[in-house]
PDB file of C-alpha atoms and ligand atoms in Angstrom:
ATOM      1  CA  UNK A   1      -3.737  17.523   6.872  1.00  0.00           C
ATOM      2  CA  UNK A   2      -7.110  16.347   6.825  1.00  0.00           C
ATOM      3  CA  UNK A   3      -7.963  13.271   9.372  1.00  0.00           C
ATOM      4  CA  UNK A   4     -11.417  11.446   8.686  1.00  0.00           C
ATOM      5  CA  UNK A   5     -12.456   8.653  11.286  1.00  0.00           C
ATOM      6  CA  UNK A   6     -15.139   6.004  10.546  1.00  0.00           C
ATOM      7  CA  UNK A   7     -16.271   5.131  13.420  1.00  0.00           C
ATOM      8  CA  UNK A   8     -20.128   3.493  15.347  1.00  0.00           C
ATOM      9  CA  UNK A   9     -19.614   5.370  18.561  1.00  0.00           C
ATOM     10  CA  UNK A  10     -18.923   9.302  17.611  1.00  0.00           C
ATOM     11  CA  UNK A  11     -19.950  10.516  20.330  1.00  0.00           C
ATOM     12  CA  UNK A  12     -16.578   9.146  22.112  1.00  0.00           C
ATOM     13  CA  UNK A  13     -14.693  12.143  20.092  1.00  0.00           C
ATOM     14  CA  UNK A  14     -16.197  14.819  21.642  1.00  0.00           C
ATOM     15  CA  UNK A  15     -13.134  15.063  24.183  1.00  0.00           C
ATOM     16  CA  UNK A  16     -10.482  14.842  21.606  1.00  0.00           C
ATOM     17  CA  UNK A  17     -11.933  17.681  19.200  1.00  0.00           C
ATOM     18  CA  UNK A  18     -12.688  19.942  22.232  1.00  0.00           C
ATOM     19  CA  UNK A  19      -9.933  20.398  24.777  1.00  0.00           C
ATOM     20  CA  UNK A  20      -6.310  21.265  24.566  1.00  0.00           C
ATOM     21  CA  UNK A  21      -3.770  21.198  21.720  1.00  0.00           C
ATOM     22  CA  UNK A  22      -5.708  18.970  19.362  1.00  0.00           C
ATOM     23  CA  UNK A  23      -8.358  21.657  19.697  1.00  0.00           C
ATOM     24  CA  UNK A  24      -6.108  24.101  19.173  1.00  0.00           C
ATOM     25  CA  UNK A  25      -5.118  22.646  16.088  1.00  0.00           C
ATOM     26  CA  UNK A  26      -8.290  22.442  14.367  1.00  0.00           C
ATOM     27  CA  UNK A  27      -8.937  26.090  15.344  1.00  0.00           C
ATOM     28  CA  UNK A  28      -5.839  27.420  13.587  1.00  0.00           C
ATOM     29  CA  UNK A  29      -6.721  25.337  10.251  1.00  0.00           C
ATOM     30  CA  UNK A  30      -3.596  22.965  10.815  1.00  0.00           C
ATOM     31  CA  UNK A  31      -5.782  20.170  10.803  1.00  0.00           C
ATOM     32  CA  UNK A  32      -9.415  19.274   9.220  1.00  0.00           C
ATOM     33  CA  UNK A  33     -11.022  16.126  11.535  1.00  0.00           C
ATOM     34  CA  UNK A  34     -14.084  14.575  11.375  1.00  0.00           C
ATOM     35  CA  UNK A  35     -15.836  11.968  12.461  1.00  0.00           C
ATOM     36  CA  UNK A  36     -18.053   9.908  10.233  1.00  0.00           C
ATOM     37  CA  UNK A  37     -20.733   7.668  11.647  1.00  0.00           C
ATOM     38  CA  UNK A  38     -20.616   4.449  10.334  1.00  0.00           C
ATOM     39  CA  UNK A  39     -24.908   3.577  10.740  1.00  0.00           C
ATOM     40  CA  UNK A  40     -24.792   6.601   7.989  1.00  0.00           C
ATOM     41  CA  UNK A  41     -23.523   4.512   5.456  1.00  0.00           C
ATOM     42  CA  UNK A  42     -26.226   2.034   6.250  1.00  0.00           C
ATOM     43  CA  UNK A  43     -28.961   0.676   3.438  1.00  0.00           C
ATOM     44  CA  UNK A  44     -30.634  -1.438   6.262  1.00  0.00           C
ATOM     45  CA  UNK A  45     -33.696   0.135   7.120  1.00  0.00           C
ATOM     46  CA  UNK A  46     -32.711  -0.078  10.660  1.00  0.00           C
ATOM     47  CA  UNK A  47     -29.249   1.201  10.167  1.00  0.00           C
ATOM     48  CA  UNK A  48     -27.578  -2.028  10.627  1.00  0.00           C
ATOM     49  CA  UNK A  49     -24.059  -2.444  10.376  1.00  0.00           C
ATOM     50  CA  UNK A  50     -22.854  -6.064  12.190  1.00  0.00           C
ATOM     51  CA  UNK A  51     -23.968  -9.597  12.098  1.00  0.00           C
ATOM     52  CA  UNK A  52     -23.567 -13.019  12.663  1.00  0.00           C
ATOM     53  CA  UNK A  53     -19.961 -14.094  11.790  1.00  0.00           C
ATOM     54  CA  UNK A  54     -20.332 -17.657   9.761  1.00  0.00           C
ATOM     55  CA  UNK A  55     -19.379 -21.069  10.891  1.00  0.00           C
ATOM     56  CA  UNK A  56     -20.689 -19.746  14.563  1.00  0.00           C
ATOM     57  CA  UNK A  57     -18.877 -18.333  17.602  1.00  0.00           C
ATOM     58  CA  UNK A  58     -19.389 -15.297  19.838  1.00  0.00           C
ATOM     59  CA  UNK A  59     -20.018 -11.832  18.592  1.00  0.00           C
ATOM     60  CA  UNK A  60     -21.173  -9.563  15.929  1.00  0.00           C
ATOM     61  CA  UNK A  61     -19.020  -9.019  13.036  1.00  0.00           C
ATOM     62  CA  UNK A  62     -18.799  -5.519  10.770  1.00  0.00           C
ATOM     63  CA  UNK A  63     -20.380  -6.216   7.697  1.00  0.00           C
ATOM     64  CA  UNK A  64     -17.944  -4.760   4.766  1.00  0.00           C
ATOM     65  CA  UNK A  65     -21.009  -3.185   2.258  1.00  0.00           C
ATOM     66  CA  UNK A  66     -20.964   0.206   4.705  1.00  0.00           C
ATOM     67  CA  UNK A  67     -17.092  -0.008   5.148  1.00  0.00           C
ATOM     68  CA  UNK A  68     -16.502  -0.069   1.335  1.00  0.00           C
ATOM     69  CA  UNK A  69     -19.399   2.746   0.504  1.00  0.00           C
ATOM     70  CA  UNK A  70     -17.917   5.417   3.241  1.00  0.00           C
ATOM     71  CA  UNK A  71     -13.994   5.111   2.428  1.00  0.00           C
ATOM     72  CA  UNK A  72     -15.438   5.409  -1.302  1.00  0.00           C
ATOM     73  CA  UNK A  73     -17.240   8.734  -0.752  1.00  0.00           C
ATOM     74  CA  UNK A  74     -14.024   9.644   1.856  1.00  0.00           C
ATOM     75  CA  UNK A  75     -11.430   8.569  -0.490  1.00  0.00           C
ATOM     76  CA  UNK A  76      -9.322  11.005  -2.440  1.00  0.00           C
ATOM     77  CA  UNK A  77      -6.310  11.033  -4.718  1.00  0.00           C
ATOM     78  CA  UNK A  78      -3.759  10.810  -1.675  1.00  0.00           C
ATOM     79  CA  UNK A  79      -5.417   9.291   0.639  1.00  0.00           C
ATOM     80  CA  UNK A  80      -4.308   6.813   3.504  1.00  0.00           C
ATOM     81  CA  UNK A  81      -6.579   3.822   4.451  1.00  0.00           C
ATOM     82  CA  UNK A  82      -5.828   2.821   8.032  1.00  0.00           C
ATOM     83  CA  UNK A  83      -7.617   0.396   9.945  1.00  0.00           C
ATOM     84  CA  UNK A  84      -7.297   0.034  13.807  1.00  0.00           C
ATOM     85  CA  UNK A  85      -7.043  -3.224  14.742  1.00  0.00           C
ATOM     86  CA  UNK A  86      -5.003  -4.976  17.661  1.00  0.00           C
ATOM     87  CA  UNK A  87      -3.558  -7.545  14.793  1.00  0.00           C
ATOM     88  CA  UNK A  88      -1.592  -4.332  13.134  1.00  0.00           C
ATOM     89  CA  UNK A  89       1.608  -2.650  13.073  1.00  0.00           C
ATOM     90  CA  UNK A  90       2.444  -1.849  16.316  1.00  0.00           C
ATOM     91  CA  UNK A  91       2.468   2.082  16.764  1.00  0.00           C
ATOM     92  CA  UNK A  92       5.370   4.250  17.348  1.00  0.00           C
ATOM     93  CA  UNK A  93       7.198   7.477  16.785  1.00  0.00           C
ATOM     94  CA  UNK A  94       8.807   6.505  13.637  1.00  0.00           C
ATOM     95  CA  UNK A  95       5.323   6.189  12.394  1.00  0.00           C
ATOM     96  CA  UNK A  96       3.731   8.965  13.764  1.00  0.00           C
ATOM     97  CA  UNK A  97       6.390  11.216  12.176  1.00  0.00           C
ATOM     98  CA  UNK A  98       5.734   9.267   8.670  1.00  0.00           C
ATOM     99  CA  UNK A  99       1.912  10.348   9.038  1.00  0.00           C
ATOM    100  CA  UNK A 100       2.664  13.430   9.366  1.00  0.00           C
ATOM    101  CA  UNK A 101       3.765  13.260   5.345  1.00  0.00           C
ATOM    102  CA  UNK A 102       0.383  12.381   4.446  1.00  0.00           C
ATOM    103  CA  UNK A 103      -2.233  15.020   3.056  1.00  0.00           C
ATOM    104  CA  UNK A 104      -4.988  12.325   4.228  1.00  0.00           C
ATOM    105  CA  UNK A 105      -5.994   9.628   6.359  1.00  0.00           C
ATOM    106  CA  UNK A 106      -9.093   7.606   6.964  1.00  0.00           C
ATOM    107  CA  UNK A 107      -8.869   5.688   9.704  1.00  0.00           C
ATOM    108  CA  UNK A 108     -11.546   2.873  10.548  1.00  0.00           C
ATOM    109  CA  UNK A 109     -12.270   1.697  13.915  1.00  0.00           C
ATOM    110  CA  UNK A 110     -13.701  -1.310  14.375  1.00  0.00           C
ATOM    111  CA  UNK A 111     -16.172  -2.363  17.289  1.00  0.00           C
ATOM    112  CA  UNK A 112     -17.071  -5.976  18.477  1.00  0.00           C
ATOM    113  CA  UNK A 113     -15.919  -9.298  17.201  1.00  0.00           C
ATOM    114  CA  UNK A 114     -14.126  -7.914  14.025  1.00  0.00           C
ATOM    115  CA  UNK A 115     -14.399  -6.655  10.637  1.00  0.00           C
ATOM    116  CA  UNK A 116     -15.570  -8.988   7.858  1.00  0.00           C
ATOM    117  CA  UNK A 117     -12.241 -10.246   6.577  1.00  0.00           C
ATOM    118  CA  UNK A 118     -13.030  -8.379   3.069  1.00  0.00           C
ATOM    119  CA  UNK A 119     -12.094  -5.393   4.516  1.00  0.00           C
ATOM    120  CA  UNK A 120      -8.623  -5.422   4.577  1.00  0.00           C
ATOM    121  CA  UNK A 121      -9.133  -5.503   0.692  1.00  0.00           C
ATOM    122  CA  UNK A 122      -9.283  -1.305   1.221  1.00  0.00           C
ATOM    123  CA  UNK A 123      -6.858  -0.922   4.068  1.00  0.00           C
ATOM    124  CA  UNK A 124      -3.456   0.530   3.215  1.00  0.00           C
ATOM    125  CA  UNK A 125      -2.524   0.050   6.688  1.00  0.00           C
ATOM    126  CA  UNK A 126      -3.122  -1.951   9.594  1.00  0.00           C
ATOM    127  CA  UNK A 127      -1.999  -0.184  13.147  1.00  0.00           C
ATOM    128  CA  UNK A 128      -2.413  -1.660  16.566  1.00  0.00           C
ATOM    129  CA  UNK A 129      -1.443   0.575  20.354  1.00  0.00           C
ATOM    130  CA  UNK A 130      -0.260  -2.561  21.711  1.00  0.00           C
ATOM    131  CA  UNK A 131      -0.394  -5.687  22.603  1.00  0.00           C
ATOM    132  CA  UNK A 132      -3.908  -5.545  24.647  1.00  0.00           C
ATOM    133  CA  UNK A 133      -7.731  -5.743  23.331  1.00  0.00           C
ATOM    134  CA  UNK A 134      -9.955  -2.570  23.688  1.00  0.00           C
ATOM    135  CA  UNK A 135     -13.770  -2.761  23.710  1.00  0.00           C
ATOM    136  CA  UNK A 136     -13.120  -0.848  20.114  1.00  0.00           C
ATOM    137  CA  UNK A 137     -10.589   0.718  17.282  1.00  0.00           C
ATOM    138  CA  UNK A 138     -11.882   4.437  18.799  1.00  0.00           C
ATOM    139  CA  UNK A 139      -9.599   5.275  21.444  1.00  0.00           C
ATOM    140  CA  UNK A 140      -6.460   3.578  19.600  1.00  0.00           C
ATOM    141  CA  UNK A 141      -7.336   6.131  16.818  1.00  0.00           C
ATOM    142  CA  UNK A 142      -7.576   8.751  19.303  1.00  0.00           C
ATOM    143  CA  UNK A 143      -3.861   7.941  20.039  1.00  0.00           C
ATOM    144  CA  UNK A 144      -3.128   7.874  16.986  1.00  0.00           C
ATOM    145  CA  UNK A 145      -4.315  11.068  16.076  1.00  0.00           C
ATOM    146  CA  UNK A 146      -3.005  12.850  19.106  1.00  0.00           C
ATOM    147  CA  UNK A 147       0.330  11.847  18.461  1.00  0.00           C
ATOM    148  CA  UNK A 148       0.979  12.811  14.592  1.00  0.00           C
ATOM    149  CA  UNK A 149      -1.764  15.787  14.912  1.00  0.00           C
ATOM    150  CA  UNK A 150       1.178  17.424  18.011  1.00  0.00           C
ATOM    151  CA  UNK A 151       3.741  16.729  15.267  1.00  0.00           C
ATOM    152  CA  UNK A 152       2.191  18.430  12.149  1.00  0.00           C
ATOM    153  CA  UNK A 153       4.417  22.149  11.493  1.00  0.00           C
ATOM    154  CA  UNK A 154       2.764  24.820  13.858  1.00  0.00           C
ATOM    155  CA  UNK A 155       0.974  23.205  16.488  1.00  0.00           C
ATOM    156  CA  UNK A 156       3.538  23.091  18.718  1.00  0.00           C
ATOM    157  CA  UNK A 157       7.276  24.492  18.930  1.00  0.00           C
ATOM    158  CA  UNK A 158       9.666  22.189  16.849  1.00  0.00           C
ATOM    159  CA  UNK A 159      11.620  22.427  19.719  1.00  0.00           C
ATOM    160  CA  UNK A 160       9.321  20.787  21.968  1.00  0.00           C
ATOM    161  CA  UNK A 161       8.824  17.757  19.552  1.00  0.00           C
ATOM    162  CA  UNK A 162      12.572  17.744  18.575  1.00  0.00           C
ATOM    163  CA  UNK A 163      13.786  16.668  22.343  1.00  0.00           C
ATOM    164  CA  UNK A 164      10.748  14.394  22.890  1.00  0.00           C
ATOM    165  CA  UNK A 165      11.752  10.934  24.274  1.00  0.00           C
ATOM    166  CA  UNK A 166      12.063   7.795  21.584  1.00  0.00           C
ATOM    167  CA  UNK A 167      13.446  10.175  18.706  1.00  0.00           C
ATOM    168  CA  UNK A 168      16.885   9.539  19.256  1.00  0.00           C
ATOM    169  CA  UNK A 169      15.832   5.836  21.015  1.00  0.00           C
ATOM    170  CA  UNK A 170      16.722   7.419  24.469  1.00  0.00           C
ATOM    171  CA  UNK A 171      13.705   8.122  27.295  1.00  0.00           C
ATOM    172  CA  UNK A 172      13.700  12.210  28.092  1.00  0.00           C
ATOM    173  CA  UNK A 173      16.012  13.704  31.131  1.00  0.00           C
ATOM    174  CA  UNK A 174      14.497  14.182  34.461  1.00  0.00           C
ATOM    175  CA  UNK A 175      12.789  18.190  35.060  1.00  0.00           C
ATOM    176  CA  UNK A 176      11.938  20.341  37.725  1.00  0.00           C
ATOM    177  CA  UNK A 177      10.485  23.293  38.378  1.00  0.00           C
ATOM    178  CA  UNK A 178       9.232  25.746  41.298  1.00  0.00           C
ATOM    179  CA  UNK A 179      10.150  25.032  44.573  1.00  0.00           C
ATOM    180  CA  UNK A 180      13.903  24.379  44.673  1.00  0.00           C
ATOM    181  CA  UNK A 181      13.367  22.230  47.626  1.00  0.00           C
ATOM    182  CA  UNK A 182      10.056  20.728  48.476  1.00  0.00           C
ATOM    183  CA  UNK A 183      10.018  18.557  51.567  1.00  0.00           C
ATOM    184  CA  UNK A 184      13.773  18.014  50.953  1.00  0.00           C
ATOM    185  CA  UNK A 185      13.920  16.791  47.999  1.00  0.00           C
ATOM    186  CA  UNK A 186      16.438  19.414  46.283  1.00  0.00           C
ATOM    187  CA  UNK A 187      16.729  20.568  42.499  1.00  0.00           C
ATOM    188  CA  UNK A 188      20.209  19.059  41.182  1.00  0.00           C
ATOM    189  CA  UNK A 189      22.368  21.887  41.284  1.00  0.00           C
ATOM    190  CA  UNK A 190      23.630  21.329  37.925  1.00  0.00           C
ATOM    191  CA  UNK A 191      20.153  22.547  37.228  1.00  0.00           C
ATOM    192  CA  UNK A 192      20.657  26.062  38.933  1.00  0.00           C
ATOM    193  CA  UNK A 193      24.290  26.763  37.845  1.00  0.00           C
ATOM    194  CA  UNK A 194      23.874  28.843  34.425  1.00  0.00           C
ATOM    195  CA  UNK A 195      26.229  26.279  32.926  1.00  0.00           C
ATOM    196  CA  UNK A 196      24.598  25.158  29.069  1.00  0.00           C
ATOM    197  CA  UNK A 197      27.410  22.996  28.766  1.00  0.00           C
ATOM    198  CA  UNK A 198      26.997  20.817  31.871  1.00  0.00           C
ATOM    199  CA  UNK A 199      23.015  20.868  31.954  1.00  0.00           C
ATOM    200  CA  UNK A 200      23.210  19.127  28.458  1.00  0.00           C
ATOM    201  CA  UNK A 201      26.108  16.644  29.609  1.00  0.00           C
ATOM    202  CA  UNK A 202      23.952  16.082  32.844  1.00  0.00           C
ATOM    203  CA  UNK A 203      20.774  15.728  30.727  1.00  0.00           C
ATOM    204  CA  UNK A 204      22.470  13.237  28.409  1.00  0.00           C
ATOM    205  CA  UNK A 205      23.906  10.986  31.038  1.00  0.00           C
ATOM    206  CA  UNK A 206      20.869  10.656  32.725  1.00  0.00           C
ATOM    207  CA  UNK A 207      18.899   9.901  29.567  1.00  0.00           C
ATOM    208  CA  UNK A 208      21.593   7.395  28.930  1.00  0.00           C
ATOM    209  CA  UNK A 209      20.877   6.200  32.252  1.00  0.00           C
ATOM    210  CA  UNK A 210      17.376   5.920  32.628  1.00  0.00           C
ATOM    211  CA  UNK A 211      16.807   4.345  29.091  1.00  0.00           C
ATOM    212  CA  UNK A 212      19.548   1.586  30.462  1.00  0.00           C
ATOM    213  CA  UNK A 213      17.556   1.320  33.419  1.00  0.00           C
ATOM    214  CA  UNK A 214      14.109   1.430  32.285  1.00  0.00           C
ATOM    215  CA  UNK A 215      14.053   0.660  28.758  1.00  0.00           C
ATOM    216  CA  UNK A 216      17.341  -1.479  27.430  1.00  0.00           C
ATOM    217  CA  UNK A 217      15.264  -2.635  24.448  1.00  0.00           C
ATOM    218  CA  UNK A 218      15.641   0.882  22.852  1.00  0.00           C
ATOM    219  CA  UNK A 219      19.248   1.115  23.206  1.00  0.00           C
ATOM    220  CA  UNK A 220      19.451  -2.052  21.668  1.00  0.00           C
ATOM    221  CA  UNK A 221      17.305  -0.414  18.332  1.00  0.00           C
ATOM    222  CA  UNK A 222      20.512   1.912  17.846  1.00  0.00           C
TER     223      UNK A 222
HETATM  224  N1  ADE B 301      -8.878  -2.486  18.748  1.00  0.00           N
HETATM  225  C1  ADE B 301      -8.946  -3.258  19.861  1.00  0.00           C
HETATM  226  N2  ADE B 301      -7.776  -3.319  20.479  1.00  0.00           N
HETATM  227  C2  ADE B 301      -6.892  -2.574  19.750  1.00  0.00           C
HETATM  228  C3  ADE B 301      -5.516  -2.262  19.877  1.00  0.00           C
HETATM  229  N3  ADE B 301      -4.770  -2.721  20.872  1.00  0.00           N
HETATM  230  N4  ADE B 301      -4.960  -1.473  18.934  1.00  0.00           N
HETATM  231  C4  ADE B 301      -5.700  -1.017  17.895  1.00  0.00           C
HETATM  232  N5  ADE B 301      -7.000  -1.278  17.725  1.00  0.00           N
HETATM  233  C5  ADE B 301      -7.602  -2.046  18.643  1.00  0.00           C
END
């Protein structure tokens, strides 16, 4: 899969690309990602990319002329226009895992008041993390990203991904490890009996239980 993020602030990537699994991934050729300055695709001699929204109020507004030109040089056969924006889709597993079927993405992140409405003309998608407004569309792509990049064949164990919580609607099982009692606080002995059978029963019942507790909304999604 090849990931391409338009972006005014790519210097906030660094992180991502660098550490850890998403690192990892890009290292073993699983994934291609890079990050595309938005100024680049400037014609203003001072590499302007915002102004004045019209009819007035607050803020600078991304002008579309640099918008359209990069996702025309980014844009292939299969590719998938995504804009980050907290007026999209709201994100979740069931999308991540339908990313992961896509050969391409180009995701835009926006920065400021807004994108010029004409944008949307050239989105194929419009994702938001939730309902909250970030100073930007850069670390909701980040999320993005992280989330269908762990997903994509090889870059982690299947098995890992397979028990993760929300797949089956149900938050994960509690876990322990190392010491079997620390400052009283014991390791369920279910845990330590050898029994596959009654660890999975156990682990079941108290995803059942937590999701109940915690999050009855994704019970109710069946
Ligand atoms: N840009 C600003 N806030 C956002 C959000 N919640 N989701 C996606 N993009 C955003």
């Amino acid at each position: 899969m090849k990931i391409d993020i338009l972006t005014l602030f790519p210097g906030m990537f660094e992180g991502l690309l660098s550490e850890s699994i998403i690192k990892r991934a890009i290292d073993k050729g699983l994934v291609k990602i890079q990050i595309h300055d938005i100024r680049k695709y400037s014609k203003d001699p001072h590499k302007k990319v915002d102004d004045y929204g019209f009819g007035g109020g607050q803020g600078m507004v991304l002008m579309p002329e640099p918008i359209f030109d990069a996702v025309e040089d980014l844009k292939e056969e299969n590719s998938l226009v995504i804009m980050m924006t907290p007026q999209g889709k709201t994100f979740e597993q069931k999308i991540a895992y339908a990313l992961t079927k896509e050969k391409h993405l180009i995701i835009i992140c926006g920065h400021y008041e807004g994108f010029d409405e004409r944008i949307r003309s050239i989105v194929d998608l419009e994702l938001s993390i939730g309902d909250y407004i970030l100073t930007g569309g850069e670390i909701a792509s980040m999320v993005i990203t992280d989330s269908v990049v762990r997903l994509i064949d090889g870059v982690i164990e299947e098995e890992s991904h397979l028990n993760d919580s929300f797949n089956n609607n149900l938050l994960d099982y509690p876990v322990y490890t190392k010491p079997q009692d620390f400052r009283g606080m014991k390791v369920p002995e279910v845990l330590l009996s050898g029994h596959h059978e009654n660890i999975r029963k156990w682990r079941y019942e108290q995803q059942l239980e937590r999701t109940k507790e915690r999050r009855p909304d994704l019970l109710k999604k069946g």
